[in-house]
Amino acid sequence: MGKKMFILIVILMSISLIGIIAVQVYWINNALASKQEQFKNDVQKSLGSVSQRIADKEEASLEKDIENIIRDKGVADNAQIKNYLFQQIDTTTKQKFTFGATILEENFKLPTDFLDNDTIIWKRISGKKDFFSSSYIKGVDNYFTDTDESRFSVSQRMAAVEKSQFKEVFKDFLSIKPIHQRISNRELKKTIADELKKRDIDLDFKYGVYTNDGLATKLKSGYYTINTENGYAYPFIYGTDGELDYKLYVTFPTKNEHILAGISGILLLSLLFIFIIIIAFSSSLYQLIRQKKISEIKTDFINNMTHEFKTPIATINLALDSIRNPKILGDDEKVLRYIQMIRDENKRMHAQVENVLRISRLEKNQIEISKETVDVHDIIDDAISHVNLLIKDRKGNINTHFEAITSEISGNEFHLTNVVVNMLENALKYSLGSPKIDVYTESTNKFFLFKIKDEGIGMSKVVQKQVFDKFYREQKGNIHDVKGHGLGLAYVKEIVDKHHGTVFVESEKGKGSIFTVKLPLI
């Protein structure tokens, strides 16, 4: 896959993912907004019912009080004149309310010439306040006539006038009383709770009644303050002049949880789908990048393998051509030397192939690693002897610093020896000039540690994260100045993992590297 095509696919997949997530978020926001609007409407309806119930109850109480007063004092007689004296004392505010009035009912019969057999009666009631009313009367069903067939007696008409007069006065009296004396906190709270439950809102709430000017009253729950963002307001009580006197405010501390609970099903389902989409996208992107990386690694491996095989094959061909020469064919010493050269190069190629096959078998668990008690100090000494000639050939040296008190572990001697050899060869490969390698050992209560330190070219942080990956080699373009296939350290990690140990590297570019292996003690 070309680089441009890979980038295009990643961009298209990213746009699709963002679009799908955006649509899901849009629908979630819509559902949330709809639920909030529904909640607001339910609360407003509940508060409207609360206001109406309080007003109706106050009206009924007022009617009852007036009827009791009229019943106790009696009604006006046929003379249609009555003196009233009514007094009420408010024990809370120490206020005394007195109503006194002389009510006079006067009827005026006015003839009309535009209606047949009809009469207009004007009624005037004089007292503390003047009220004027007129009635349109027709036929025998007249209201408020002075004939024997009238449906209401004078006493009944007088009672209606008195009731109306008292009602106006009582309303004036109520309007000057503090709101908390007209309704209790307990009654208001219960009424609000009842109306909310009718609309399936069973939440804790806080309330407060404020004047139209924004002043707080004693009618509230605790230390309530107006919350214009999360609260709900509704007109509560109107005055006798029709102007709004009070407003009722209600807030719900757990409103958001209640709203979210209402759409929790669709919300969780949407989040689940978004999570699945993100996981699928991430997995696909990871696989694309991984496959691209594997493709590059395989291409690099083939190039390296070709380069590694090219030299021994050329050497073998050269040796064979030399042996076929009649002059050399008669020289047994030269023939044996060329045969030894062919054997060494063949052995070298075999080792290269064996390294590849060994890693493959390890990954497939086709190699059984038998374990026994081994001394790691002995294994390190044996591994050093394997690479000693290479070290001397480059005029380098290996120094050992064995400080471990206990060096016996349960492991496979053959594979552990290869681990140390590979690590020493790696230090040798990446050292410039005469290599200087130090081997340190130490032990703890549970682990044996050995470190191989070199003063080579070192590696960057990026390379350190991938140095144990199979086939990985630091990219240097098409330059093959260091031999290998990137399998040595991958083999080291596989064997150490099989021994339940860990291996890691510390390095700095241009200052060398330290490879550390930690293995469990017996």
Coordinates of C-alpha atoms in Angstrom, one line a residue:
M1 CA 0.0 0.0 0.0
G2 CA 1.4 3.4 -1.0
K3 CA 1.9 6.1 1.5
K4 CA -0.6 8.4 -0.1
M5 CA -3.3 5.7 -0.2
F6 CA -2.6 4.9 3.4
I7 CA -3.0 8.5 4.5
L8 CA -6.2 8.8 2.4
I9 CA -7.8 5.8 4.0
V10 CA -6.9 7.0 7.5
I11 CA -8.4 10.5 6.7
L12 CA -11.6 9.0 5.4
M13 CA -12.0 6.6 8.3
S14 CA -11.4 9.5 10.7
I15 CA -14.0 11.7 9.0
S16 CA -16.5 8.9 9.2
L17 CA -15.8 8.3 12.9
I18 CA -16.2 12.0 13.7
G19 CA -19.4 12.2 11.7
I20 CA -21.0 9.2 13.4
I21 CA -20.0 10.4 16.9
A22 CA -21.3 13.9 16.0
V23 CA -24.7 12.4 15.0
Q24 CA -24.9 10.4 18.2
V25 CA -24.1 13.5 20.3
Y26 CA -26.7 15.5 18.4
W27 CA -29.4 13.0 19.1
I28 CA -28.4 12.8 22.8
N29 CA -28.5 16.6 23.1
N30 CA -31.9 16.6 21.5
A31 CA -33.3 14.0 23.8
L32 CA -31.8 15.8 26.8
A33 CA -33.3 19.1 25.7
S34 CA -36.7 17.5 25.1
K35 CA -36.6 15.9 28.6
Q36 CA -35.6 19.3 30.2
E37 CA -38.5 21.0 28.4
Q38 CA -40.9 18.4 29.5
F39 CA -39.7 18.6 33.1
K40 CA -40.0 22.4 33.0
N41 CA -43.6 22.2 31.7
D42 CA -44.6 19.7 34.4
V43 CA -43.1 21.9 37.1
Q44 CA -44.9 25.0 35.7
K45 CA -48.2 23.1 35.6
S46 CA -47.6 21.9 39.2
L47 CA -46.8 25.4 40.5
G48 CA -49.9 26.7 38.7
S49 CA -52.0 24.2 40.5
V50 CA -50.3 25.0 43.8
S51 CA -51.1 28.7 43.3
Q52 CA -54.7 28.0 42.3
R53 CA -55.2 25.6 45.3
I54 CA -53.9 28.2 47.8
A55 CA -56.1 30.9 46.2
D56 CA -59.2 28.7 46.3
K57 CA -58.5 27.6 49.9
E58 CA -58.1 31.3 51.0
E59 CA -61.3 32.2 49.1
A60 CA -63.3 29.4 50.7
S61 CA -62.0 30.3 54.1
L62 CA -62.9 33.9 53.5
E63 CA -66.4 33.0 52.4
K64 CA -66.9 30.8 55.5
D65 CA -65.7 33.6 57.8
I66 CA -68.1 36.1 56.2
E67 CA -71.1 33.7 56.4
N68 CA -70.4 33.1 60.0
I69 CA -70.3 36.8 60.8
I70 CA -73.6 37.4 58.8
R71 CA -75.2 34.5 60.6
D72 CA -74.2 35.7 64.0
K73 CA -75.2 39.4 63.4
G74 CA -78.3 38.6 61.3
V75 CA -79.4 40.3 58.1
A76 CA -81.0 43.6 57.3
D77 CA -84.7 43.9 57.9
N78 CA -87.3 45.2 55.5
A79 CA -86.4 48.7 56.4
Q80 CA -83.3 48.0 54.5
I81 CA -81.0 49.8 56.9
K82 CA -78.4 48.1 59.0
N83 CA -75.6 49.3 61.3
Y84 CA -72.5 47.1 61.4
L85 CA -69.6 47.0 63.8
F86 CA -67.0 44.3 63.3
Q87 CA -63.6 43.9 65.0
Q88 CA -60.8 41.5 64.6
I89 CA -57.4 41.4 66.5
D90 CA -54.2 40.0 65.1
T91 CA -52.3 38.5 68.1
T92 CA -49.1 38.1 66.1
T93 CA -48.7 41.7 64.8
K94 CA -50.7 43.3 67.6
Q95 CA -52.9 45.0 65.0
K96 CA -56.7 45.6 65.5
F97 CA -59.0 45.6 62.5
T98 CA -62.3 47.3 62.9
F99 CA -65.1 47.6 60.3
G100 CA -68.1 49.8 60.9
A101 CA -70.7 50.7 58.3
T102 CA -74.2 51.9 57.8
I103 CA -75.7 50.1 54.8
L104 CA -78.7 51.6 53.1
E105 CA -80.4 49.9 50.2
E106 CA -82.4 52.1 47.8
N107 CA -84.3 50.8 44.8
F108 CA -85.3 53.0 41.9
K109 CA -87.9 51.7 39.4
L110 CA -87.4 53.4 36.0
P111 CA -90.0 53.0 33.3
T112 CA -88.8 52.2 29.8
D113 CA -90.5 52.7 26.5
F114 CA -88.3 50.6 24.3
L115 CA -89.1 47.2 26.0
D116 CA -92.6 45.8 26.4
N117 CA -93.8 44.9 29.9
D118 CA -90.2 45.3 31.3
T119 CA -88.8 47.3 34.1
I120 CA -85.3 48.5 34.9
I121 CA -84.5 48.6 38.6
W122 CA -81.4 50.6 39.8
K123 CA -80.1 49.6 43.2
R124 CA -77.9 51.9 45.3
I125 CA -76.2 50.7 48.4
S126 CA -74.6 53.4 50.6
G127 CA -72.1 52.7 53.3
K128 CA -68.4 52.8 53.8
K129 CA -68.0 52.1 50.1
D130 CA -70.5 52.9 47.3
F131 CA -71.4 50.1 45.0
F132 CA -73.5 50.5 41.9
S133 CA -75.2 47.6 40.1
S134 CA -77.9 47.3 37.5
S135 CA -80.0 44.4 36.5
Y136 CA -82.0 43.7 33.3
I137 CA -85.3 42.3 34.3
K138 CA -87.8 40.6 31.9
G139 CA -91.2 39.0 32.5
V140 CA -92.2 37.0 35.6
D141 CA -88.7 35.6 36.2
N142 CA -87.5 39.0 37.4
Y143 CA -84.6 39.1 39.9
F144 CA -84.6 41.7 42.6
T145 CA -88.3 42.9 42.1
D146 CA -90.5 44.2 44.9
T147 CA -93.4 42.0 43.9
D148 CA -94.7 39.0 45.9
E149 CA -93.5 36.7 43.1
S150 CA -89.9 37.7 43.4
R151 CA -87.5 34.8 43.8
F152 CA -85.4 36.4 46.5
S153 CA -86.7 38.1 49.7
V154 CA -85.5 41.4 50.9
S155 CA -83.4 39.7 53.6
Q156 CA -81.7 37.4 51.1
R157 CA -80.9 40.4 48.9
M158 CA -79.6 42.2 51.9
A159 CA -77.4 39.3 52.9
A160 CA -75.9 39.2 49.4
V161 CA -75.0 42.9 49.7
E162 CA -73.5 42.4 53.1
K163 CA -71.4 39.5 51.9
S164 CA -70.1 41.5 49.0
Q165 CA -69.3 44.4 51.3
F166 CA -67.5 42.2 53.8
K167 CA -65.6 40.4 51.0
E168 CA -64.0 43.5 49.7
V169 CA -63.1 44.7 53.2
F170 CA -61.6 41.3 54.1
K171 CA -59.6 41.2 51.0
D172 CA -58.2 44.6 51.8
F173 CA -57.4 43.3 55.3
L174 CA -55.6 40.2 53.9
S175 CA -53.5 42.2 51.5
I176 CA -51.8 44.0 54.4
K177 CA -51.1 40.8 56.4
P178 CA -47.7 39.1 56.0
I179 CA -47.8 36.2 53.6
H180 CA -46.5 33.7 56.3
Q181 CA -49.7 34.5 58.4
R182 CA -51.9 33.6 55.4
I183 CA -50.4 30.3 54.7
S184 CA -47.9 28.1 56.7
N185 CA -44.6 26.7 55.4
R186 CA -45.9 23.2 56.2
E187 CA -49.1 23.6 54.2
L188 CA -47.2 25.2 51.2
K189 CA -44.6 22.4 51.2
K190 CA -47.2 19.7 51.3
T191 CA -49.2 21.3 48.5
I192 CA -46.1 21.6 46.3
A193 CA -45.1 18.0 46.9
D194 CA -48.7 16.7 46.2
E195 CA -48.9 18.6 42.9
L196 CA -45.4 17.4 41.8
K197 CA -46.2 13.8 42.6
K198 CA -49.3 14.0 40.4
R199 CA -46.9 14.5 37.5
D200 CA -44.4 11.8 38.6
I201 CA -41.9 14.3 40.0
D202 CA -40.8 12.7 43.3
L203 CA -37.7 14.8 44.0
D204 CA -36.4 16.8 46.9
F205 CA -37.0 20.5 46.3
K206 CA -36.5 23.8 47.9
Y207 CA -38.9 26.7 47.7
G208 CA -39.2 30.4 48.6
V209 CA -41.9 33.1 48.2
Y210 CA -40.6 36.5 47.3
T211 CA -42.4 39.8 46.8
N212 CA -42.8 41.2 43.3
D213 CA -39.9 43.5 44.2
G214 CA -37.6 40.6 44.9
L215 CA -37.7 40.8 48.7
A216 CA -37.6 37.5 50.6
T217 CA -40.5 36.4 52.9
K218 CA -40.5 34.0 55.8
L219 CA -42.3 31.5 53.6
K220 CA -39.3 29.4 52.4
S221 CA -37.4 26.2 53.1
G222 CA -34.2 26.8 55.1
Y223 CA -31.8 29.4 53.8
Y224 CA -33.3 29.5 50.3
T225 CA -32.0 32.0 47.8
I226 CA -33.3 32.7 44.3
N227 CA -31.6 30.5 41.6
T228 CA -32.5 32.0 38.3
E229 CA -30.5 29.4 36.3
N230 CA -31.8 26.2 37.8
G231 CA -35.0 27.5 39.5
Y232 CA -38.6 27.8 38.4
A233 CA -40.8 30.8 39.2
Y234 CA -44.6 31.2 39.0
P235 CA -47.0 34.0 40.0
F236 CA -48.3 33.2 43.5
I237 CA -50.8 35.7 44.9
Y238 CA -52.4 38.8 43.3
G239 CA -53.6 41.9 45.2
T240 CA -57.1 43.4 45.2
D241 CA -56.0 45.8 42.5
G242 CA -55.1 42.9 40.2
E243 CA -51.4 43.5 40.5
L244 CA -49.0 40.6 41.3
D245 CA -47.9 40.7 45.0
Y246 CA -45.8 37.5 45.3
K247 CA -43.9 34.9 43.3
L248 CA -43.2 31.3 44.2
Y249 CA -39.7 30.0 43.3
V250 CA -38.8 26.3 43.4
T251 CA -35.4 24.6 42.7
F252 CA -34.5 20.9 42.5
P253 CA -31.0 19.9 43.7
T254 CA -31.2 16.5 41.9
K255 CA -32.9 17.7 38.8
N256 CA -30.0 16.8 36.5
E257 CA -29.9 13.2 37.9
H258 CA -33.7 12.9 37.4
I259 CA -33.5 14.1 33.8
L260 CA -30.6 11.9 33.0
A261 CA -32.3 8.9 34.6
G262 CA -35.2 9.4 32.2
I263 CA -33.0 9.0 29.2
S264 CA -30.4 6.7 30.8
G265 CA -31.4 3.8 28.5
I266 CA -30.9 5.6 25.2
L267 CA -27.9 7.5 26.7
L268 CA -26.1 4.3 27.7
L269 CA -26.9 2.6 24.4
S270 CA -25.5 5.6 22.4
L271 CA -22.4 5.7 24.6
L272 CA -22.0 1.9 24.0
F273 CA -22.2 2.3 20.3
I274 CA -19.8 5.2 20.3
F275 CA -17.4 3.2 22.4
I276 CA -17.7 0.2 20.0
I277 CA -17.1 2.5 17.0
I278 CA -14.0 4.0 18.6
I279 CA -12.6 0.6 19.5
A280 CA -13.3 -0.7 16.0
F281 CA -11.7 2.4 14.4
S282 CA -8.7 2.2 16.7
S283 CA -8.3 -1.5 16.1
S284 CA -8.5 -1.0 12.3
L285 CA -6.1 1.9 12.4
Y286 CA -3.7 -0.1 14.6
Q287 CA -3.9 -3.1 12.2
L288 CA -3.3 -0.9 9.2
I289 CA -0.3 0.7 10.8
R290 CA 1.0 -2.6 12.1
Q291 CA 0.6 -4.3 8.7
K292 CA 2.4 -1.4 7.0
K293 CA 5.1 -1.6 9.6
I294 CA 5.4 -5.4 9.1
S295 CA 5.5 -4.9 5.4
E296 CA 8.4 -2.5 5.8
I297 CA 10.2 -4.8 8.3
K298 CA 9.8 -7.8 5.9
T299 CA 11.2 -5.8 3.0
D300 CA 14.1 -4.7 5.2
F301 CA 14.6 -8.2 6.4
I302 CA 14.7 -9.6 2.9
N303 CA 17.3 -6.9 1.9
N304 CA 19.4 -7.7 5.0
M305 CA 19.1 -11.4 4.5
T306 CA 20.2 -11.0 0.8
H307 CA 23.1 -8.8 1.9
E308 CA 24.1 -11.3 4.6
F309 CA 24.0 -14.3 2.2
K310 CA 25.6 -12.5 -0.6
T311 CA 29.1 -12.5 0.9
P312 CA 29.3 -16.2 1.9
I313 CA 27.8 -17.3 -1.4
A314 CA 30.4 -15.2 -3.3
T315 CA 33.2 -16.6 -1.1
I316 CA 32.0 -20.2 -1.7
N317 CA 31.8 -19.6 -5.5
L318 CA 35.3 -18.1 -5.4
A319 CA 36.7 -21.0 -3.4
L320 CA 35.0 -23.5 -5.8
D321 CA 36.5 -21.8 -8.8
S322 CA 39.9 -21.8 -7.2
I323 CA 39.7 -25.5 -6.4
R324 CA 38.8 -26.3 -10.0
N325 CA 42.0 -24.5 -11.1
P326 CA 44.6 -27.3 -12.2
K327 CA 47.4 -25.5 -10.4
I328 CA 45.6 -25.4 -7.1
L329 CA 44.0 -28.8 -7.5
G330 CA 47.5 -30.4 -7.2
D331 CA 48.2 -28.4 -4.0
D332 CA 46.6 -30.3 -1.2
E333 CA 47.3 -27.5 1.4
K334 CA 45.4 -24.9 -0.7
V335 CA 42.6 -27.3 -1.5
L336 CA 42.1 -28.0 2.2
R337 CA 42.1 -24.3 3.0
Y338 CA 39.5 -23.6 0.4
I339 CA 37.4 -26.5 1.6
Q340 CA 37.6 -25.2 5.2
M341 CA 36.6 -21.8 3.8
I342 CA 33.5 -23.3 2.1
R343 CA 32.6 -25.2 5.3
D344 CA 32.9 -22.0 7.5
E345 CA 30.8 -19.9 5.1
N346 CA 28.2 -22.7 4.9
K347 CA 28.1 -22.9 8.7
R348 CA 27.6 -19.2 8.8
M349 CA 24.6 -19.3 6.5
H350 CA 23.2 -22.2 8.4
A351 CA 23.5 -20.2 11.6
Q352 CA 21.6 -17.3 9.9
V353 CA 18.8 -19.6 8.9
E354 CA 18.7 -21.3 12.3
N355 CA 18.3 -18.0 14.0
V356 CA 15.2 -17.2 11.9
L357 CA 13.7 -20.7 12.5
R358 CA 14.4 -20.6 16.2
I359 CA 12.4 -17.4 16.6
S360 CA 9.5 -18.8 14.6
R361 CA 9.5 -22.0 16.7
L362 CA 9.7 -20.0 20.0
E363 CA 6.6 -18.0 19.0
K364 CA 4.7 -21.1 18.1
N365 CA 5.8 -22.8 21.4
Q366 CA 7.4 -25.6 19.3
I367 CA 10.6 -25.5 21.4
E368 CA 10.5 -27.2 24.8
I369 CA 12.8 -25.5 27.2
S370 CA 13.8 -28.0 29.9
K371 CA 15.0 -26.4 33.1
E372 CA 17.5 -27.4 35.7
T373 CA 19.6 -25.7 38.3
V374 CA 22.4 -23.7 36.6
D375 CA 25.0 -21.2 37.8
V376 CA 24.6 -18.0 35.8
H377 CA 28.3 -17.0 36.5
D378 CA 29.4 -20.2 34.7
I379 CA 27.1 -19.4 31.8
I380 CA 28.4 -15.9 31.5
D381 CA 32.0 -17.2 31.5
D382 CA 31.1 -19.7 28.8
A383 CA 29.4 -17.1 26.6
I384 CA 32.5 -14.8 26.9
S385 CA 34.7 -17.6 25.7
H386 CA 32.5 -17.8 22.6
V387 CA 33.1 -14.2 21.6
N388 CA 36.6 -13.8 23.0
L389 CA 38.2 -14.3 19.6
L390 CA 36.0 -11.6 18.0
I391 CA 36.8 -9.2 20.9
K392 CA 40.6 -9.8 20.5
D393 CA 40.3 -9.4 16.7
R394 CA 39.1 -5.9 17.3
K395 CA 41.6 -5.3 20.1
G396 CA 38.9 -4.9 22.7
N397 CA 38.3 -6.4 26.1
I398 CA 35.6 -7.7 28.4
N399 CA 35.7 -7.0 32.1
T400 CA 33.6 -9.0 34.6
H401 CA 32.3 -7.7 37.9
F402 CA 30.6 -10.6 39.7
E403 CA 29.1 -9.2 42.9
A404 CA 26.1 -11.5 43.1
I405 CA 26.0 -13.6 46.4
T406 CA 23.7 -16.2 44.9
S407 CA 23.9 -17.1 41.2
E408 CA 21.9 -20.4 40.9
I409 CA 18.6 -20.3 39.1
S410 CA 16.3 -22.7 37.4
G411 CA 16.9 -22.4 33.7
N412 CA 18.1 -23.9 30.4
E413 CA 21.9 -23.7 30.0
F414 CA 21.9 -23.8 26.2
H415 CA 19.4 -21.0 25.6
L416 CA 20.7 -18.8 28.5
T417 CA 24.2 -19.1 27.0
N418 CA 22.8 -18.0 23.6
V419 CA 21.1 -15.0 25.4
V420 CA 24.4 -13.8 26.8
V421 CA 26.3 -14.5 23.5
N422 CA 23.7 -12.5 21.6
M423 CA 23.9 -9.6 24.0
L424 CA 27.7 -9.5 23.9
E425 CA 27.6 -9.7 20.1
N426 CA 25.2 -6.8 20.0
A427 CA 27.5 -4.8 22.2
L428 CA 30.4 -5.7 19.9
K429 CA 28.5 -4.8 16.7
Y430 CA 27.5 -1.3 17.9
S431 CA 30.9 -0.3 19.4
L432 CA 33.2 1.9 17.4
G433 CA 36.9 1.2 17.4
S434 CA 38.2 -1.1 20.1
P435 CA 35.1 -2.3 22.1
K436 CA 35.1 -2.0 25.8
I437 CA 32.4 -4.2 27.5
D438 CA 31.7 -4.6 31.2
V439 CA 29.6 -7.4 32.7
Y440 CA 28.1 -6.8 36.2
T441 CA 26.1 -9.2 38.4
E442 CA 24.2 -8.7 41.6
S443 CA 21.5 -10.5 43.5
T444 CA 18.5 -9.6 45.8
N445 CA 16.3 -11.8 47.9
K446 CA 14.3 -13.0 44.9
F447 CA 16.2 -12.1 41.7
F448 CA 19.5 -12.5 40.0
L449 CA 20.5 -9.5 37.8
F450 CA 23.3 -9.2 35.2
K451 CA 24.1 -6.1 33.2
I452 CA 26.1 -5.8 30.0
K453 CA 27.5 -2.3 29.5
D454 CA 29.1 -1.0 26.3
E455 CA 30.5 2.3 25.2
G456 CA 29.1 2.1 21.7
I457 CA 26.9 4.4 19.6
G458 CA 23.9 4.2 21.9
M459 CA 20.3 4.6 20.8
S460 CA 17.4 7.1 21.0
K461 CA 14.3 6.8 23.2
V462 CA 12.3 5.7 20.1
V463 CA 14.7 2.9 19.3
Q464 CA 14.7 1.7 22.9
K465 CA 11.0 1.0 22.7
Q466 CA 11.3 -1.2 19.7
V467 CA 14.8 -2.7 20.0
F468 CA 13.3 -6.1 21.3
D469 CA 10.8 -6.3 18.4
K470 CA 11.4 -9.1 15.8
F471 CA 13.2 -8.0 12.7
Y472 CA 13.6 -4.4 14.0
R473 CA 16.8 -2.6 13.1
E474 CA 17.4 1.1 13.4
Q475 CA 16.7 2.7 10.0
K476 CA 19.8 4.0 8.2
G477 CA 18.5 4.2 4.7
N478 CA 20.2 1.6 2.5
I479 CA 23.4 1.4 4.5
H480 CA 24.3 -2.1 5.8
D481 CA 27.3 -1.2 7.9
V482 CA 26.1 -3.4 10.7
K483 CA 25.4 -7.1 10.0
G484 CA 22.3 -8.8 11.3
H485 CA 18.6 -9.4 10.8
G486 CA 17.2 -7.8 14.0
L487 CA 16.6 -11.2 15.5
G488 CA 19.2 -11.4 18.3
L489 CA 17.5 -9.2 20.9
A490 CA 14.1 -10.5 19.9
Y491 CA 15.5 -14.0 20.8
V492 CA 16.9 -12.7 24.1
K493 CA 13.4 -11.3 25.1
E494 CA 11.7 -14.6 24.2
I495 CA 14.1 -16.7 26.2
V496 CA 14.0 -14.4 29.2
D497 CA 10.2 -14.4 29.1
K498 CA 10.2 -18.2 29.1
H499 CA 12.3 -18.0 32.3
H500 CA 9.8 -15.6 33.9
G501 CA 12.3 -12.8 33.9
T502 CA 12.5 -9.3 32.4
V503 CA 15.0 -7.5 30.1
F504 CA 15.3 -3.8 29.5
V505 CA 17.7 -1.3 28.2
E506 CA 19.1 2.1 29.3
S507 CA 20.9 4.1 26.6
E508 CA 21.9 7.5 25.5
K509 CA 22.8 8.4 22.0
G510 CA 26.6 8.5 21.6
K511 CA 27.4 7.3 25.1
G512 CA 26.6 3.6 25.0
S513 CA 24.0 1.2 26.4
I514 CA 23.3 -0.9 29.4
F515 CA 21.2 -4.1 28.9
T516 CA 19.8 -5.6 32.2
V517 CA 18.4 -9.0 32.6
K518 CA 16.5 -10.0 35.8
L519 CA 15.8 -13.7 36.5
P520 CA 14.1 -15.2 39.5
L521 CA 16.3 -17.2 41.9
I522 CA 15.4 -20.7 43.0

